[in-house]
Amino acid sequence: MIRKYICNSQLTGVHLATNFRDNLDWLAKATNWAKFTATASIGVIHHGHETNALKLMSSYLPKEPASGSPYQEGGALYALGMIHANHGAAIIPYLSEQLQTATNETVKHGGCLGLGLAAMTTKNSDIYEQLKNNLYQDDAIIGEAAGIAMGLVMMGSLDEDALSDMVQYAHETQHEKILRGLSLGIAMICYGQLEAADPTIQTLTEDKDPVLRMCGMYCVGMSYAGTGNNKAIRRLLHVAVSDVNDDVRRAAVISIGFLLFNAPEQCPNVVSLLSESYNSHVRYGAALALGISCAGSGMKEALSILEPMINDPVNYVRQGALLASAMVLVQQNEHMCPKLKTFKDLFSKTMSDKHEDVMVKFGAILAQGIINAGGRNCTVSMRTQYGHTNVPSVVGLLVFTHTWFWFPLSHFLCLAFQPTYLIGLNKDLKMPVMKFKSCAKPSTYAYPPLLEPPKEKEKEKVSTAVL
């Protein structure tokens, strides 16, 4: 059920209330973290529709006295942050107050993620201190979200005090969940800093803790995102084949995708050998690197590498290949990319196969959501329409890669969705009635056919036998 909700949540920013109302029974049936993620998916559906956000979420938000499910309330705070991501000035005071008064760890988890999203790149010291206090509670669930949120707030600042606080606490804590949250947060602080981040990267990559070495790989990806820097690529390739820890090697290969998203044609050549590695974590990383760098391109070279990986003997490699192929094929049709039908049929078959492994089905369902993102009017891109790097998109894809560890983070992918439609307005900012003549075949720009639910066969009445 929760995987269906994640799939539905990819109707990002389309404000499709009908779809949500039709699936309210799923939300009612969800329990525990499934309810948290299902409630948060409302924020993905209404991403960017900030005006009535509080009214929309009022049924799910914390109330006095506490009476609702903490998973629902935490998910609602996460949803509010997703709605206001990177534009949160109006909602920050509310989220800050809710985080301060919350006593349940699940509500605080959602509150930290929501506040971090709303205050993204603000470098607000008060919010940072509030999140740091939650981190210092040394609770695994709260600490993971706080670590990510601290990075979101201080994104791209390379703030020495923040880095010192986070690295020091990473060495002190015994909780691996907190360590992973901090690793993402530290990488975000290094975003776009190029050589200035090298001392931090060097320190992290030499650490004896594998999670901090993994953080070092993500720092390389964030610091040099979109630059295609040869020195950085060589460093990542060296770690990808030499580190003793699988998580570190996987992170190193994934980070190659972040470096090469401005030159996607280079990525298949760089990771082709890695996609055939004996190490399954490296193969998974190669798949995601292709998905990240070649997103929305329909590139044949990338698909030719991903297609055999869908039949990999290791289930999580198949999951990665399904996710990556959907990212590459988003906004394509059969005229532009003849292989689209093959992949879509594969997604549908994998989703409906009762004997398929749950990990692979999770990837297929997410892939179906990605390929139909935004009502099929969105693509996955880390560039703006003017060719500049889109910071929220980079953040979204970075945190999305940690769906490997924690599935509610899959919602971050919506930050990387960019609209592909054009809206014509007149001088009064109204939409005039316009007609265009196209000499191309209708199939050139046609939407792929919708996924049809299975039809129930009517049972034939059998006449009663007369003895």
XYZ file of C-alpha atoms in Angstrom:
467
model
C 0.000 0.000 0.000
C 2.706 2.506 0.905
C 4.458 1.895 -2.396
C 1.207 2.744 -4.209
C 1.101 6.021 -2.299
C 4.662 6.849 -3.273
C 3.718 6.158 -6.883
C 0.677 8.447 -6.623
C 2.786 11.145 -5.019
C 4.694 11.612 -8.260
C 1.741 13.716 -9.500
C 4.039 16.481 -8.309
C 2.689 20.008 -8.193
C -0.351 19.197 -10.317
C -2.742 19.924 -7.417
C -4.873 16.950 -8.453
C -7.324 16.803 -5.542
C -9.495 14.219 -7.292
C -6.721 11.643 -7.306
C -6.072 12.263 -3.634
C -9.742 11.975 -2.632
C -10.077 8.718 -4.562
C -7.273 7.235 -2.452
C -8.233 8.456 1.011
C -9.014 4.888 2.056
C -5.339 3.996 1.560
C -4.323 6.758 3.929
C -6.801 5.519 6.543
C -5.468 1.956 6.335
C -1.784 2.943 6.546
C 0.019 2.380 9.847
C 3.258 3.553 11.466
C 5.873 4.864 8.994
C 3.605 3.940 6.097
C 1.111 6.508 7.439
C 3.950 9.041 7.865
C 5.032 8.650 4.230
C 1.486 8.545 2.871
C 0.603 11.804 4.657
C 3.838 13.425 3.450
C 2.904 12.524 -0.127
C 0.125 15.143 0.085
C 2.905 17.743 0.198
C 4.436 16.252 -2.953
C 1.109 16.420 -4.801
C 0.606 20.065 -3.739
C 4.287 21.059 -4.066
C 4.478 24.806 -4.731
C 0.812 25.544 -3.953
C 1.596 27.588 -0.856
C -1.479 29.825 -0.465
C -3.855 27.346 1.201
C -1.269 24.917 2.524
C -2.240 25.184 6.203
C -5.933 24.831 5.386
C -5.221 21.843 3.166
C -3.178 20.065 5.863
C -5.308 21.148 8.843
C -6.898 17.702 9.278
C -3.501 16.078 9.708
C -1.426 18.656 11.623
C -0.751 18.449 15.402
C -3.568 19.748 17.576
C -4.048 20.576 21.254
C -4.634 18.396 23.137
C -2.666 15.732 21.286
C -5.172 13.282 19.857
C -4.030 12.161 16.395
C -1.494 9.632 15.229
C 2.083 10.919 15.682
C 2.980 9.348 12.323
C 0.223 11.336 10.629
C 1.209 14.563 12.396
C 4.909 14.117 11.629
C 4.102 13.356 7.989
C 1.942 16.492 7.810
C 4.816 18.708 9.014
C 7.096 17.053 6.447
C 4.400 17.732 3.797
C 4.215 21.428 4.760
C 7.970 21.719 4.279
C 7.700 19.990 0.901
C 4.973 22.406 -0.223
C 7.095 25.421 0.797
C 10.505 23.998 -0.156
C 12.995 26.835 -0.755
C 10.146 29.391 -0.398
C 9.331 28.977 3.267
C 9.431 32.459 4.799
C 5.704 32.376 5.591
C 5.634 28.887 7.122
C 8.969 28.835 9.011
C 7.559 30.362 12.265
C 4.769 27.762 12.373
C 7.104 24.816 11.729
C 9.620 26.135 14.242
C 6.921 26.418 16.920
C 5.585 22.908 16.208
C 9.088 21.448 16.425
C 9.720 23.248 19.708
C 6.492 22.027 21.359
C 6.554 18.457 19.984
C 7.372 15.667 22.411
C 7.058 12.614 20.163
C 10.125 11.529 18.180
C 8.108 10.828 15.007
C 6.540 14.302 15.047
C 9.985 15.804 15.608
C 11.384 13.772 12.711
C 8.773 15.275 10.366
C 9.180 18.717 11.934
C 12.943 18.730 11.350
C 12.583 17.666 7.714
C 9.810 20.199 7.119
C 11.707 23.059 8.749
C 14.889 22.190 6.857
C 13.040 22.192 3.522
C 11.268 25.480 4.218
C 14.484 27.190 5.395
C 16.660 25.730 2.639
C 19.797 27.846 1.866
C 18.702 30.642 4.268
C 21.737 30.119 6.555
C 19.478 31.235 9.422
C 21.503 30.812 12.630
C 18.429 30.588 14.923
C 16.924 27.729 12.930
C 20.306 26.026 12.745
C 20.669 26.207 16.550
C 17.158 24.822 17.061
C 17.948 21.886 14.777
C 21.307 21.369 16.496
C 19.555 21.124 19.874
C 17.352 18.372 18.451
C 20.437 16.618 17.122
C 22.062 16.704 20.565
C 19.149 14.746 22.059
C 20.982 11.715 20.611
C 17.762 10.092 19.459
C 18.339 8.075 16.270
C 15.051 9.040 14.583
C 15.179 12.749 15.468
C 18.935 13.005 14.911
C 18.840 11.649 11.361
C 16.273 14.258 10.276
C 18.063 17.036 12.201
C 21.367 16.247 10.468
C 19.755 16.471 7.025
C 17.876 19.650 7.966
C 21.026 21.385 9.265
C 22.642 20.756 5.891
C 19.593 22.115 4.064
C 19.638 25.335 6.086
C 23.400 25.908 5.692
C 23.525 24.650 2.091
C 26.563 25.876 0.146
C 27.915 28.015 2.990
C 31.019 25.948 3.919
C 30.452 27.385 7.385
C 33.403 26.303 9.547
C 31.440 26.290 12.812
C 28.643 24.181 11.323
C 31.110 21.719 9.797
C 33.020 21.481 13.064
C 29.808 20.861 15.070
C 28.569 18.168 12.701
C 31.853 16.304 12.190
C 32.587 16.347 15.925
C 29.143 14.977 16.789
C 29.473 12.361 14.055
C 32.529 11.037 15.896
C 30.720 11.054 19.252
C 27.354 9.462 18.445
C 26.765 5.726 18.543
C 23.731 5.871 16.215
C 24.385 5.041 12.573
C 21.126 6.720 11.520
C 22.384 10.016 12.947
C 25.719 9.486 11.215
C 23.985 9.030 7.865
C 21.856 12.136 8.361
C 24.951 14.151 9.233
C 26.799 12.775 6.210
C 24.125 14.209 3.926
C 24.087 17.492 5.838
C 27.864 17.942 5.634
C 27.813 17.205 1.884
C 25.158 19.892 1.364
C 27.212 22.474 3.258
C 30.076 21.786 0.822
C 27.840 22.335 -2.222
C 29.425 24.371 -5.019
C 32.621 25.159 -3.094
C 35.046 23.481 -5.549
C 38.659 23.480 -4.264
C 37.691 25.357 -1.079
C 36.080 22.146 0.175
C 39.156 19.982 -0.515
C 40.552 20.118 3.060
C 37.190 18.927 4.444
C 36.973 16.214 1.776
C 40.524 15.036 2.514
C 39.817 14.783 6.249
C 36.614 12.817 5.692
C 38.031 10.407 3.100
C 40.867 9.459 5.478
C 38.516 8.773 8.420
C 38.353 5.236 9.785
C 34.528 5.410 9.997
C 33.034 4.198 6.672
C 29.966 6.470 6.990
C 32.227 9.535 7.136
C 34.213 8.245 4.160
C 30.882 7.887 2.358
C 30.181 11.497 3.372
C 33.503 12.460 1.777
C 32.352 10.947 -1.534
C 29.105 12.886 -1.447
C 31.090 16.031 -0.587
C 33.088 15.539 -3.798
C 29.846 15.161 -5.761
C 28.315 18.284 -4.213
C 31.428 20.478 -4.265
C 32.081 19.837 -7.959
C 28.459 19.278 -9.071
C 28.071 19.842 -12.798
C 31.730 20.756 -13.358
C 33.000 17.451 -14.788
C 36.261 18.115 -12.916
C 38.804 15.455 -13.968
C 40.652 15.404 -10.661
C 37.406 14.845 -8.763
C 36.314 12.067 -11.153
C 39.683 10.312 -10.771
C 39.355 10.482 -6.987
C 35.859 8.965 -7.113
C 36.921 6.203 -9.501
C 39.887 5.330 -7.285
C 37.663 4.967 -4.204
C 35.034 3.061 -6.204
C 37.493 0.246 -6.838
C 39.688 0.386 -3.735
C 37.662 1.124 -0.568
C 36.929 -1.834 1.686
C 33.360 -0.705 2.455
C 30.500 -1.284 -0.002
C 28.540 1.841 1.033
C 31.561 4.049 0.341
C 32.117 2.483 -3.071
C 28.451 2.874 -3.990
C 28.457 6.542 -2.940
C 31.610 7.197 -4.982
C 30.024 5.855 -8.173
C 26.713 7.686 -7.603
C 28.624 10.953 -7.125
C 30.037 10.623 -10.653
C 26.499 11.265 -11.882
C 26.398 14.595 -10.046
C 29.708 15.688 -11.575
C 28.644 14.856 -15.138
C 25.054 16.086 -15.379
C 26.206 18.988 -17.594
C 27.971 16.529 -19.926
C 25.678 13.466 -19.832
C 27.172 11.981 -22.995
C 30.380 11.288 -21.015
C 28.757 9.320 -18.196
C 28.082 6.033 -20.084
C 31.761 5.833 -21.047
C 32.915 6.517 -17.490
C 30.652 3.985 -15.738
C 30.285 1.278 -18.411
C 32.995 -0.931 -16.886
C 31.713 -0.257 -13.356
C 28.261 -1.492 -14.427
C 29.863 -4.918 -14.974
C 31.749 -4.941 -11.665
C 31.745 -8.087 -9.519
C 30.594 -5.842 -6.641
C 26.805 -5.430 -6.685
C 26.946 -2.124 -4.780
C 29.167 -0.656 -7.496
C 26.707 -1.873 -10.150
C 23.835 -0.215 -8.278
C 25.852 3.016 -8.074
C 26.588 2.880 -11.811
C 22.866 2.590 -12.548
C 21.952 5.604 -10.409
C 24.862 7.640 -11.807
C 23.440 7.087 -15.294
C 19.951 8.017 -14.121
C 21.155 11.227 -12.480
C 23.429 12.477 -15.251
C 21.321 11.378 -18.249
C 17.896 12.219 -16.766
C 15.279 13.108 -19.359
C 17.658 12.553 -22.268
C 16.419 9.188 -23.553
C 20.079 8.507 -24.329
C 20.519 5.185 -26.159
C 23.975 4.582 -24.706
C 22.648 4.874 -21.148
C 19.676 2.600 -21.851
C 21.908 -0.029 -23.481
C 23.855 -0.246 -20.192
C 20.735 -0.216 -17.985
C 18.690 -2.770 -19.928
C 20.794 -5.846 -19.035
C 21.067 -4.621 -15.431
C 17.293 -5.024 -15.035
C 17.908 -8.790 -15.164
C 20.774 -8.658 -12.650
C 20.843 -11.584 -10.170
C 20.922 -9.119 -7.241
C 17.540 -7.556 -6.412
C 18.707 -4.107 -5.321
C 20.720 -3.726 -8.537
C 17.510 -4.425 -10.460
C 15.767 -1.805 -8.349
C 18.450 0.766 -9.175
C 18.275 -0.072 -12.889
C 14.490 0.374 -12.892
C 14.734 3.750 -11.149
C 17.536 4.947 -13.426
C 15.798 3.859 -16.634
C 12.660 5.765 -15.610
C 14.749 8.888 -14.961
C 16.392 8.590 -18.393
C 13.048 7.977 -20.157
C 10.957 10.658 -18.442
C 9.281 12.972 -21.010
C 10.053 10.598 -23.892
C 7.509 8.961 -26.193
C 7.698 6.013 -28.542
C 8.419 8.238 -31.544
C 11.427 9.825 -29.788
C 12.594 6.650 -28.057
C 11.364 3.316 -29.477
C 12.543 1.434 -26.360
C 10.047 3.304 -24.159
C 7.288 0.717 -24.648
C 9.649 -2.128 -23.702
C 10.578 -0.456 -20.433
C 7.003 0.599 -19.571
C 5.742 -2.926 -20.156
C 8.540 -4.163 -17.916
C 7.539 -1.722 -15.135
C 3.916 -2.886 -15.325
C 4.833 -6.572 -15.413
C 7.183 -6.241 -12.436
C 4.593 -4.327 -10.402
C 1.876 -6.919 -10.942
C 4.003 -10.053 -10.572
C 2.991 -11.684 -7.288
C 6.193 -13.717 -7.158
C 8.539 -10.770 -7.685
C 10.795 -9.673 -4.823
C 9.379 -6.722 -2.856
C 12.561 -4.688 -3.336
C 12.282 -4.942 -7.123
C 8.549 -4.154 -7.020
C 9.319 -1.044 -4.972
C 11.697 0.112 -7.715
C 9.160 -0.641 -10.472
C 6.370 1.261 -8.715
C 8.599 4.265 -8.107
C 9.765 4.061 -11.731
C 6.162 4.133 -12.926
C 5.608 7.257 -10.817
C 8.771 8.947 -12.127
C 8.016 8.306 -15.786
C 4.515 9.807 -15.343
C 5.677 12.690 -13.111
C 3.592 15.834 -12.912
C 0.810 14.436 -15.065
C 3.496 13.724 -17.702
C 4.392 17.406 -17.880
C 7.605 17.267 -15.836
C 11.142 16.087 -16.386
C 13.989 15.332 -13.994
C 16.660 17.999 -14.404
C 19.366 19.690 -12.348
C 19.421 22.677 -14.693
C 17.055 25.637 -14.966
C 15.543 26.615 -18.314
C 18.414 29.118 -18.636
C 21.082 26.429 -18.211
C 22.124 27.290 -14.641
C 22.384 24.660 -11.905
C 19.149 24.321 -9.957
C 20.126 23.960 -6.296
C 16.876 22.361 -5.009
C 17.082 19.766 -7.798
C 20.623 18.772 -6.794
C 19.551 18.535 -3.139
C 16.484 16.512 -4.041
C 18.454 13.922 -5.995
C 21.172 13.698 -3.338
C 18.688 12.944 -0.547
C 16.677 10.675 -2.854
C 19.721 8.402 -3.181
C 19.335 7.699 0.561
C 16.026 5.984 -0.100
C 18.413 3.008 0.058
C 18.492 3.494 3.842
C 15.190 5.257 4.647
C 12.186 5.112 2.291
C 10.365 8.342 3.407
C 13.245 10.296 1.821
C 11.988 9.209 -1.622
C 9.725 12.281 -1.610
C 12.776 14.519 -2.037
C 12.873 13.503 -5.694
C 10.017 15.927 -6.388
C 12.470 18.820 -5.873
C 14.229 17.714 -9.068
C 11.084 17.811 -11.215
C 11.003 20.699 -13.703
C 7.865 21.620 -15.702
C 8.132 21.127 -19.465
C 4.901 22.789 -20.561
C 4.573 26.289 -22.035
C 1.809 28.690 -21.010
C 1.068 31.662 -23.308
C -0.260 34.854 -21.704
C -1.417 38.173 -23.161
C -0.618 41.642 -21.791
C -3.310 41.203 -19.111
C -1.687 37.962 -17.958
C -4.651 35.957 -19.220
C -4.549 32.851 -21.372
C -5.783 33.693 -24.871
C -7.335 31.094 -27.177
C -4.559 30.068 -29.574
C -4.275 27.550 -32.382
C -1.085 26.096 -33.824
C -0.578 24.156 -37.007
C 1.912 21.304 -36.768
C 3.101 19.448 -39.853
C 4.454 16.578 -37.738
C 2.555 13.358 -37.130
C 0.384 13.400 -33.974
C 2.533 10.557 -32.589
C 5.576 12.862 -32.522
C 4.203 14.806 -29.550
C 1.643 12.321 -28.264
C 1.436 11.380 -24.609
C 2.222 7.732 -23.902
C -0.995 5.762 -23.312
C -2.276 5.735 -19.739
C -1.826 2.685 -17.556
C -5.157 0.874 -17.501
C -6.290 -1.054 -14.417
C -6.920 -4.759 -14.991
C -10.460 -5.504 -16.110
C -12.503 -7.884 -14.031
C -13.815 -10.798 -16.028
C -17.500 -11.537 -15.629
C -18.116 -15.016 -14.385
C -20.374 -17.027 -16.636
C -23.368 -18.583 -14.962
C -23.310 -22.358 -15.228
C -26.652 -24.100 -15.340
C -27.343 -26.455 -12.483
C -26.958 -30.094 -13.413
C -30.233 -32.053 -13.273
C -29.819 -35.654 -12.107
